CSV table of C-alpha atoms in Angstrom, one decimal:
chain,number,residue,atom,x,y,z
A,12,UNK,CA,132.9,63.2,-41.2
A,13,UNK,CA,130.8,65.1,-43.7
A,14,UNK,CA,129.6,64.6,-47.2
A,15,UNK,CA,127.2,65.9,-49.8
A,16,UNK,CA,125.1,63.5,-51.9
A,17,UNK,CA,122.1,63.5,-54.3
A,18,UNK,CA,118.9,63.0,-52.5
A,19,UNK,CA,117.5,60.3,-54.8
A,20,UNK,CA,120.7,58.4,-54.7
A,21,UNK,CA,120.7,58.4,-50.9
A,22,UNK,CA,117.1,57.2,-50.9
A,23,UNK,CA,117.9,54.3,-53.3
A,24,UNK,CA,121.0,53.2,-51.3
A,25,UNK,CA,119.1,53.3,-48.0
A,26,UNK,CA,116.1,51.5,-49.4
A,27,UNK,CA,118.4,48.7,-50.6
A,28,UNK,CA,119.8,47.9,-47.2
A,29,UNK,CA,116.5,48.0,-45.2
A,30,UNK,CA,115.7,44.3,-45.5
A,31,UNK,CA,118.7,43.4,-43.4
A,32,UNK,CA,118.7,46.1,-40.8
A,33,UNK,CA,117.0,44.6,-37.7
A,34,UNK,CA,114.4,46.7,-36.0
A,35,UNK,CA,113.9,44.5,-33.0
A,36,UNK,CA,117.2,43.0,-31.8
A,37,UNK,CA,119.1,42.6,-28.5
A,38,UNK,CA,121.9,44.5,-30.2
A,39,UNK,CA,120.7,48.0,-30.9
A,40,UNK,CA,123.5,48.6,-33.4
A,41,UNK,CA,122.0,46.0,-35.8
A,42,UNK,CA,119.1,48.4,-36.5
A,43,UNK,CA,121.7,50.9,-37.7
A,44,UNK,CA,123.5,51.4,-41.0
A,45,UNK,CA,127.2,51.9,-41.0
A,46,UNK,CA,128.0,55.1,-43.0
A,47,UNK,CA,131.6,55.5,-44.1
A,48,UNK,CA,133.3,58.1,-46.2
A,49,UNK,CA,136.7,57.3,-47.7
A,50,UNK,CA,138.5,57.1,-51.0
A,51,UNK,CA,136.0,59.3,-52.7
A,52,UNK,CA,133.2,56.9,-51.9
A,53,UNK,CA,130.1,56.7,-49.7
A,54,UNK,CA,129.8,53.1,-48.3
A,55,UNK,CA,126.6,52.0,-46.5
A,56,UNK,CA,126.4,48.7,-44.7
A,57,UNK,CA,123.7,46.8,-42.9
A,58,UNK,CA,123.9,43.5,-41.0
A,59,UNK,CA,121.9,41.1,-38.9
A,60,UNK,CA,124.9,38.9,-38.3
A,61,UNK,CA,123.7,36.4,-40.8
A,62,UNK,CA,123.4,38.6,-43.8
A,63,UNK,CA,125.5,41.6,-44.7
A,64,UNK,CA,124.6,44.1,-47.5
A,65,UNK,CA,127.1,46.8,-48.6
A,66,UNK,CA,126.5,49.5,-51.2
A,67,UNK,CA,129.3,51.8,-52.5
A,68,UNK,CA,128.7,55.0,-54.3
A,69,UNK,CA,131.2,57.6,-55.5
A,70,UNK,CA,130.7,61.1,-54.2
A,71,UNK,CA,132.1,64.4,-55.3
A,72,UNK,CA,133.2,65.7,-51.9
A,73,UNK,CA,133.5,64.6,-48.3
A,74,UNK,CA,135.7,64.3,-45.3
A,75,UNK,CA,136.6,60.8,-44.2
A,76,UNK,CA,134.9,59.2,-41.2
A,77,UNK,CA,132.3,56.7,-40.2
A,78,UNK,CA,129.2,56.4,-37.9
A,79,UNK,CA,126.3,54.0,-37.4
A,80,UNK,CA,122.9,55.7,-37.9
A,81,UNK,CA,119.4,54.3,-37.4
A,82,UNK,CA,118.6,52.8,-40.8
A,83,UNK,CA,114.9,53.3,-40.9
A,84,UNK,CA,114.9,56.8,-39.4
A,85,UNK,CA,117.6,57.9,-41.8
A,86,UNK,CA,115.6,56.6,-44.8
A,87,UNK,CA,112.4,58.4,-43.4
A,88,UNK,CA,114.4,61.6,-43.3
A,89,UNK,CA,115.8,61.2,-46.8
A,90,UNK,CA,112.4,60.6,-48.3
A,91,UNK,CA,110.9,63.8,-47.0
A,92,UNK,CA,113.8,66.1,-48.0
A,93,UNK,CA,113.3,68.3,-51.1
A,94,UNK,CA,114.2,66.5,-54.4
A,95,UNK,CA,115.7,69.6,-56.0
A,96,UNK,CA,118.4,70.1,-53.4
A,97,UNK,CA,121.5,68.0,-52.5
A,98,UNK,CA,121.8,66.5,-49.0
A,99,UNK,CA,124.6,67.4,-46.7
A,100,UNK,CA,125.4,65.1,-43.7
A,101,UNK,CA,127.9,66.5,-41.1
A,102,UNK,CA,129.2,64.6,-38.1
A,103,UNK,CA,128.9,66.3,-34.7
A,104,UNK,CA,130.1,65.6,-31.2
A,105,UNK,CA,128.4,62.9,-29.2
A,106,UNK,CA,127.8,60.6,-32.2
A,107,UNK,CA,125.2,63.0,-33.7
A,108,UNK,CA,124.9,64.1,-37.4
A,109,UNK,CA,123.2,67.1,-38.9
A,110,UNK,CA,121.3,66.5,-42.1
A,111,UNK,CA,120.3,69.4,-44.2
A,112,UNK,CA,118.8,70.1,-47.6
A,113,UNK,CA,117.5,73.4,-48.8
A,114,UNK,CA,115.7,74.9,-45.8
A,115,UNK,CA,115.3,71.5,-44.0
A,116,UNK,CA,117.5,70.6,-41.1
A,117,UNK,CA,117.6,67.4,-38.9
A,118,UNK,CA,119.7,66.3,-36.0
A,119,UNK,CA,120.0,62.5,-35.7
A,120,UNK,CA,121.7,60.5,-32.9
A,121,UNK,CA,123.9,57.6,-33.9
A,122,UNK,CA,126.3,55.1,-32.4
A,123,UNK,CA,130.1,54.7,-32.7
A,124,UNK,CA,131.2,52.9,-35.8
A,125,UNK,CA,133.3,50.6,-33.6
A,126,UNK,CA,130.1,48.9,-32.3
A,127,UNK,CA,129.1,47.7,-35.7
A,128,UNK,CA,130.0,44.1,-36.5
A,129,UNK,CA,133.1,43.4,-38.5
A,130,UNK,CA,132.7,42.7,-42.2
A,131,UNK,CA,133.3,39.2,-43.4
A,132,UNK,CA,136.0,38.6,-46.0
A,133,UNK,CA,135.2,38.0,-49.6
A,134,UNK,CA,135.5,34.4,-50.8
A,135,UNK,CA,138.8,33.8,-52.6
A,136,UNK,CA,137.5,31.2,-55.0
A,137,UNK,CA,136.4,31.7,-58.6
A,138,UNK,CA,133.2,33.6,-59.3
A,139,UNK,CA,130.4,32.5,-61.5
A,140,UNK,CA,128.2,34.8,-63.5
A,141,UNK,CA,124.5,34.1,-63.5
A,142,UNK,CA,121.9,36.1,-65.4
A,143,UNK,CA,119.8,38.1,-63.0
A,144,UNK,CA,116.5,37.0,-64.7
A,145,UNK,CA,117.6,33.4,-64.5
A,146,UNK,CA,118.3,33.7,-60.7
A,147,UNK,CA,115.0,35.4,-60.1
A,148,UNK,CA,113.1,32.8,-62.0
A,149,UNK,CA,114.7,29.9,-60.2
A,150,UNK,CA,114.3,31.4,-56.8
A,151,UNK,CA,110.7,32.6,-57.3
A,152,UNK,CA,109.8,29.0,-58.1
A,153,UNK,CA,111.2,27.5,-54.8
A,154,UNK,CA,111.2,30.2,-52.1
A,155,UNK,CA,107.5,29.8,-51.1
A,156,UNK,CA,108.2,26.1,-50.3
A,157,UNK,CA,110.9,26.7,-47.7
A,158,UNK,CA,109.7,26.4,-44.1
A,159,UNK,CA,109.0,29.5,-42.1
A,160,UNK,CA,109.4,27.5,-38.8
A,161,UNK,CA,112.7,28.5,-37.4
A,162,UNK,CA,112.8,25.4,-35.2
A,163,UNK,CA,113.0,23.3,-38.3
A,164,UNK,CA,116.5,24.5,-39.1
A,165,UNK,CA,117.3,22.3,-42.0
A,166,UNK,CA,114.0,23.1,-43.8
A,167,UNK,CA,114.3,26.9,-43.3
A,168,UNK,CA,116.9,27.1,-46.1
A,169,UNK,CA,117.2,26.5,-49.8
A,170,UNK,CA,119.5,23.9,-51.2
A,171,UNK,CA,121.9,25.0,-54.0
A,172,UNK,CA,123.7,22.3,-55.9
A,173,UNK,CA,125.0,21.4,-59.4
A,174,UNK,CA,122.6,19.2,-61.4
A,175,UNK,CA,123.7,17.2,-64.4
A,176,UNK,CA,120.9,17.2,-67.0
A,177,UNK,CA,120.5,16.3,-70.7
A,178,UNK,CA,121.4,19.9,-71.6
A,179,UNK,CA,124.5,20.1,-69.4
A,180,UNK,CA,125.3,21.4,-65.9
A,181,UNK,CA,122.6,23.5,-64.2
A,182,UNK,CA,122.2,25.4,-61.0
A,183,UNK,CA,119.5,23.6,-59.0
A,184,UNK,CA,117.5,25.0,-56.1
A,185,UNK,CA,115.4,22.8,-53.9
A,186,UNK,CA,113.1,23.8,-51.0
A,187,UNK,CA,110.6,21.9,-48.8
A,188,UNK,CA,108.7,22.5,-45.6
A,189,UNK,CA,107.8,18.8,-45.0
A,190,UNK,CA,104.4,19.1,-46.7
A,191,UNK,CA,105.5,20.2,-50.2
A,192,UNK,CA,108.6,20.4,-52.2
A,193,UNK,CA,109.8,22.4,-55.2
A,194,UNK,CA,112.9,21.9,-57.4
A,195,UNK,CA,114.0,24.2,-60.2
A,196,UNK,CA,117.0,24.3,-62.5
A,197,UNK,CA,118.6,27.1,-64.5
A,198,UNK,CA,121.4,27.4,-66.9
A,199,UNK,CA,124.5,29.1,-65.5
A,200,UNK,CA,128.0,29.5,-66.9
A,201,UNK,CA,130.5,27.2,-65.3
A,202,UNK,CA,128.5,26.2,-62.2
A,203,UNK,CA,131.2,23.6,-61.4
A,204,UNK,CA,133.6,26.4,-60.4
A,205,UNK,CA,131.1,27.6,-57.8
A,206,UNK,CA,129.7,24.3,-56.4
A,207,UNK,CA,131.5,21.4,-58.1
A,208,UNK,CA,130.3,18.4,-56.1
A,209,UNK,CA,129.4,20.6,-53.1
A,210,UNK,CA,125.9,21.4,-51.8
A,211,UNK,CA,125.2,24.5,-49.8
A,212,UNK,CA,122.2,25.4,-47.7
A,213,UNK,CA,121.2,29.1,-47.9
A,214,UNK,CA,118.7,30.9,-45.6
A,215,UNK,CA,115.5,31.9,-47.4
A,216,UNK,CA,116.0,35.5,-46.4
A,217,UNK,CA,119.5,35.4,-47.9
A,218,UNK,CA,118.2,34.2,-51.3
A,219,UNK,CA,115.6,37.0,-51.2
A,220,UNK,CA,118.4,39.6,-50.6
A,221,UNK,CA,120.4,38.2,-53.6
A,222,UNK,CA,117.2,38.2,-55.6
A,223,UNK,CA,116.9,42.0,-55.1
A,224,UNK,CA,120.1,42.3,-57.0
A,225,UNK,CA,118.3,40.7,-60.0
A,226,UNK,CA,115.6,43.3,-59.7
A,227,UNK,CA,118.0,46.2,-59.8
A,228,UNK,CA,118.2,46.1,-63.6
A,229,UNK,CA,119.6,44.0,-66.4
A,230,UNK,CA,122.9,42.3,-66.0
A,231,UNK,CA,124.6,39.3,-64.3
A,232,UNK,CA,125.1,38.5,-60.6
A,233,UNK,CA,128.6,37.4,-59.6
A,234,UNK,CA,128.4,34.5,-57.2
A,235,UNK,CA,131.2,32.9,-55.1
A,236,UNK,CA,131.2,30.7,-52.0
A,237,UNK,CA,133.5,30.1,-49.0
A,238,UNK,CA,133.2,27.6,-46.3
A,239,UNK,CA,130.8,29.8,-44.3
A,240,UNK,CA,129.4,32.4,-46.8
A,241,UNK,CA,127.7,32.7,-50.2
A,242,UNK,CA,128.8,36.0,-51.7
A,243,UNK,CA,126.9,37.9,-54.4
A,244,UNK,CA,127.7,41.1,-56.2
A,245,UNK,CA,126.1,43.2,-58.9
A,246,UNK,CA,127.0,46.8,-59.8
A,247,UNK,CA,127.6,48.8,-56.6
A,248,UNK,CA,126.0,46.3,-54.2
A,249,UNK,CA,127.5,43.3,-52.4
A,250,UNK,CA,125.7,40.7,-50.3
A,251,UNK,CA,127.2,38.1,-47.9
A,252,UNK,CA,124.9,35.3,-46.7
A,253,UNK,CA,126.0,33.0,-43.9
A,254,UNK,CA,125.3,29.4,-44.9
A,255,UNK,CA,123.2,27.1,-42.7
A,256,UNK,CA,125.1,24.3,-41.0
A,257,UNK,CA,122.4,21.6,-41.3
A,258,UNK,CA,121.7,18.5,-43.4
A,259,UNK,CA,119.0,19.0,-46.0
A,260,UNK,CA,116.7,16.0,-46.6
A,261,UNK,CA,117.5,13.7,-49.5
A,262,UNK,CA,114.8,15.2,-51.8
A,263,UNK,CA,115.4,12.5,-54.4
A,264,UNK,CA,113.8,9.9,-52.1
A,265,UNK,CA,110.7,12.1,-51.9
A,266,UNK,CA,110.0,12.2,-55.7
A,267,UNK,CA,107.3,9.6,-56.4
A,268,UNK,CA,108.1,6.9,-58.9
A,269,UNK,CA,104.7,5.3,-59.3
A,270,UNK,CA,102.5,8.3,-60.2
A,271,UNK,CA,101.2,6.9,-63.5
A,272,UNK,CA,97.9,8.7,-63.8
A,273,UNK,CA,98.2,12.1,-65.5
A,274,UNK,CA,95.9,15.0,-66.0
A,275,UNK,CA,96.9,17.8,-68.4
A,276,UNK,CA,95.2,21.2,-68.3
A,277,UNK,CA,95.7,24.8,-69.2
A,278,UNK,CA,97.9,26.5,-66.6
A,279,UNK,CA,96.0,29.8,-66.5
A,280,UNK,CA,92.6,28.2,-66.3
A,281,UNK,CA,93.6,26.0,-63.4
A,282,UNK,CA,95.2,29.0,-61.6
A,283,UNK,CA,92.0,31.0,-62.1
A,284,UNK,CA,89.8,28.2,-60.7
A,285,UNK,CA,92.0,27.8,-57.7
A,286,UNK,CA,91.8,31.5,-56.9
A,287,UNK,CA,88.0,31.5,-57.2
A,288,UNK,CA,87.3,28.4,-55.2
A,289,UNK,CA,89.8,29.6,-52.5
A,290,UNK,CA,87.4,32.4,-51.6
A,291,UNK,CA,85.2,29.8,-49.8
A,292,UNK,CA,88.0,27.6,-48.4
A,293,UNK,CA,88.4,27.4,-44.6
A,294,UNK,CA,90.7,30.1,-43.3
A,295,UNK,CA,93.1,27.8,-41.4
A,296,UNK,CA,93.6,24.9,-43.7
A,297,UNK,CA,92.6,26.4,-47.1
A,298,UNK,CA,91.4,23.0,-48.2
A,299,UNK,CA,90.1,22.3,-51.7
A,300,UNK,CA,89.0,19.1,-53.4
A,301,UNK,CA,90.0,18.0,-56.9
A,302,UNK,CA,87.5,15.6,-58.5
A,303,UNK,CA,88.7,13.9,-61.7
A,304,UNK,CA,86.2,12.3,-64.0
A,305,UNK,CA,86.3,11.9,-67.8
A,306,UNK,CA,87.5,15.0,-69.5
A,307,UNK,CA,86.9,17.5,-66.8
A,308,UNK,CA,88.2,18.5,-63.4
A,309,UNK,CA,85.9,19.9,-60.7
A,310,UNK,CA,87.6,22.0,-58.0
A,311,UNK,CA,85.5,22.7,-54.9
A,312,UNK,CA,85.8,24.0,-51.3
A,313,UNK,CA,83.5,23.9,-48.4
A,314,UNK,CA,83.4,26.1,-45.3
A,315,UNK,CA,81.1,24.7,-42.6
A,316,UNK,CA,80.1,28.2,-41.4
A,317,UNK,CA,80.0,30.1,-44.7
A,318,UNK,CA,79.1,27.8,-47.6
A,319,UNK,CA,80.8,26.3,-50.6
A,320,UNK,CA,82.2,26.9,-54.1
A,321,UNK,CA,82.6,24.7,-57.2
A,322,UNK,CA,84.2,25.3,-60.6
A,323,UNK,CA,85.0,23.2,-63.6
A,324,UNK,CA,87.7,23.2,-66.2
A,325,UNK,CA,88.7,20.9,-69.0
A,326,UNK,CA,91.4,18.3,-68.3
A,327,UNK,CA,92.9,15.5,-70.4
A,328,UNK,CA,92.6,12.7,-67.9
A,329,UNK,CA,92.3,8.9,-68.5
A,330,UNK,CA,91.9,6.9,-65.4
A,331,UNK,CA,89.4,6.0,-62.6
A,332,UNK,CA,87.3,8.7,-61.1
A,333,UNK,CA,89.2,10.2,-58.2
A,334,UNK,CA,88.7,12.8,-55.4
A,335,UNK,CA,91.7,14.1,-53.6
A,336,UNK,CA,92.1,17.1,-51.2
A,337,UNK,CA,94.9,19.6,-50.9
A,338,UNK,CA,95.9,22.8,-49.2
A,339,UNK,CA,94.7,25.2,-52.0
A,340,UNK,CA,97.5,27.7,-51.3
A,341,UNK,CA,100.1,25.0,-51.7
A,342,UNK,CA,98.7,24.3,-55.1
A,343,UNK,CA,98.6,27.9,-56.1
A,344,UNK,CA,102.3,28.3,-55.2
A,345,UNK,CA,103.1,25.2,-57.2
A,346,UNK,CA,101.2,26.4,-60.3
A,347,UNK,CA,102.9,29.8,-60.1
A,348,UNK,CA,106.2,28.1,-60.9
A,349,UNK,CA,104.8,26.8,-64.3
A,350,UNK,CA,105.7,29.1,-67.2
A,351,UNK,CA,104.2,27.0,-70.0
A,352,UNK,CA,100.6,27.2,-71.3
A,353,UNK,CA,99.9,23.6,-70.2
A,354,UNK,CA,100.7,21.8,-67.0
A,355,UNK,CA,100.5,18.2,-65.8
A,356,UNK,CA,99.4,16.6,-62.5
A,357,UNK,CA,100.8,13.1,-62.0
A,358,UNK,CA,98.8,11.1,-59.5
A,359,UNK,CA,98.7,7.7,-57.9
A,360,UNK,CA,95.7,7.6,-55.7
A,361,UNK,CA,93.6,9.6,-53.2
A,362,UNK,CA,96.2,9.5,-50.4
A,363,UNK,CA,99.6,9.8,-52.2
A,364,UNK,CA,101.5,12.9,-53.0
A,365,UNK,CA,101.0,14.5,-56.4
A,366,UNK,CA,103.6,15.8,-58.9
A,367,UNK,CA,102.9,19.1,-60.6
A,368,UNK,CA,105.1,20.1,-63.5
A,369,UNK,CA,105.0,21.9,-66.9
A,370,UNK,CA,103.9,19.7,-69.8
A,371,UNK,CA,107.2,19.9,-71.7
A,372,UNK,CA,109.8,21.8,-69.7
A,373,UNK,CA,112.0,19.6,-67.5
A,374,UNK,CA,113.5,22.3,-65.3
A,375,UNK,CA,110.7,22.5,-62.7
A,376,UNK,CA,108.6,20.2,-60.6
A,377,UNK,CA,106.6,20.6,-57.4
A,378,UNK,CA,105.3,17.8,-55.0
A,379,UNK,CA,102.4,18.4,-52.7
A,380,UNK,CA,101.1,16.1,-50.0
A,381,UNK,CA,97.3,15.5,-50.1
A,382,UNK,CA,95.1,16.2,-47.1
A,383,UNK,CA,92.0,14.4,-45.9
A,384,UNK,CA,88.8,16.4,-46.4
A,385,UNK,CA,85.7,15.3,-44.6
């Protein structure tokens, strides 16, 4: 196997697969990228057994063959090669390759391509196109809310389903870690062809890998699903994500029905106040207190060892004076999902969860459990 490729193109391809290549794994080959030459194309694949990323690029010349090479080390080498010269990779005996560009030469040890996991098949069902910016916006709103605790298997993923709204069928994503929840909708073509009445649970890491496709430039992402995988493609890159086999909680039962007290405020002003007050919040619990009274909201935090912080902002609130505590970071994540100038907090009392949503848009809401602050 040997081939010649542009240095910048090689860097871009290898950068795109790094998030999946495992650096610490019981299977050494999973820290490698499978490099294949055939049909006039360079194909680079990385896998952690749950997510597979494949990138295909046409090349001008090359001899067919394949080998698994250390993904991180190969990228490190590509980055330091001279930009003005093409890169030549030539296979040698003993699963070695020689990499050269200009006067620079490297010899890199690899593994036989046969040790690399088999590629999953592409789903045979219909594909649905979703605008990359739409997918990015929906996922950004919910990803922070998914649990990072791998033992809570059903909360470590993001639910994808079809939602029927006043404006038609939407793609809905929902995530929760048991203390907070976010739900976001986005307009998609014929979402029924992808999900119909089916719900799928996708690992957070998988959603982030598909999100990278949205960042690669304008255009749509093609989505399709099988019984075990969600498949996404855009341009020269394809992503397979193994679905989680777990039951996601019935999030509709969590949405409060009796939060009749509302506070409306400027989104940016509230976000700024939260950031300032968070400086003095305790490191472990990040607790902040919201105090509603009249036409203003006071946000405060107290650290027993370091001091306290208080800040005020205007809020349209009609109701009894109320003090309620939250994890400040949870509130910041919730506010980041609001894209309008004004946002609304819907409250019930000092011990009940709060709903946070845009003032007018109906495609996003977040729910945050309060915490007791002494």
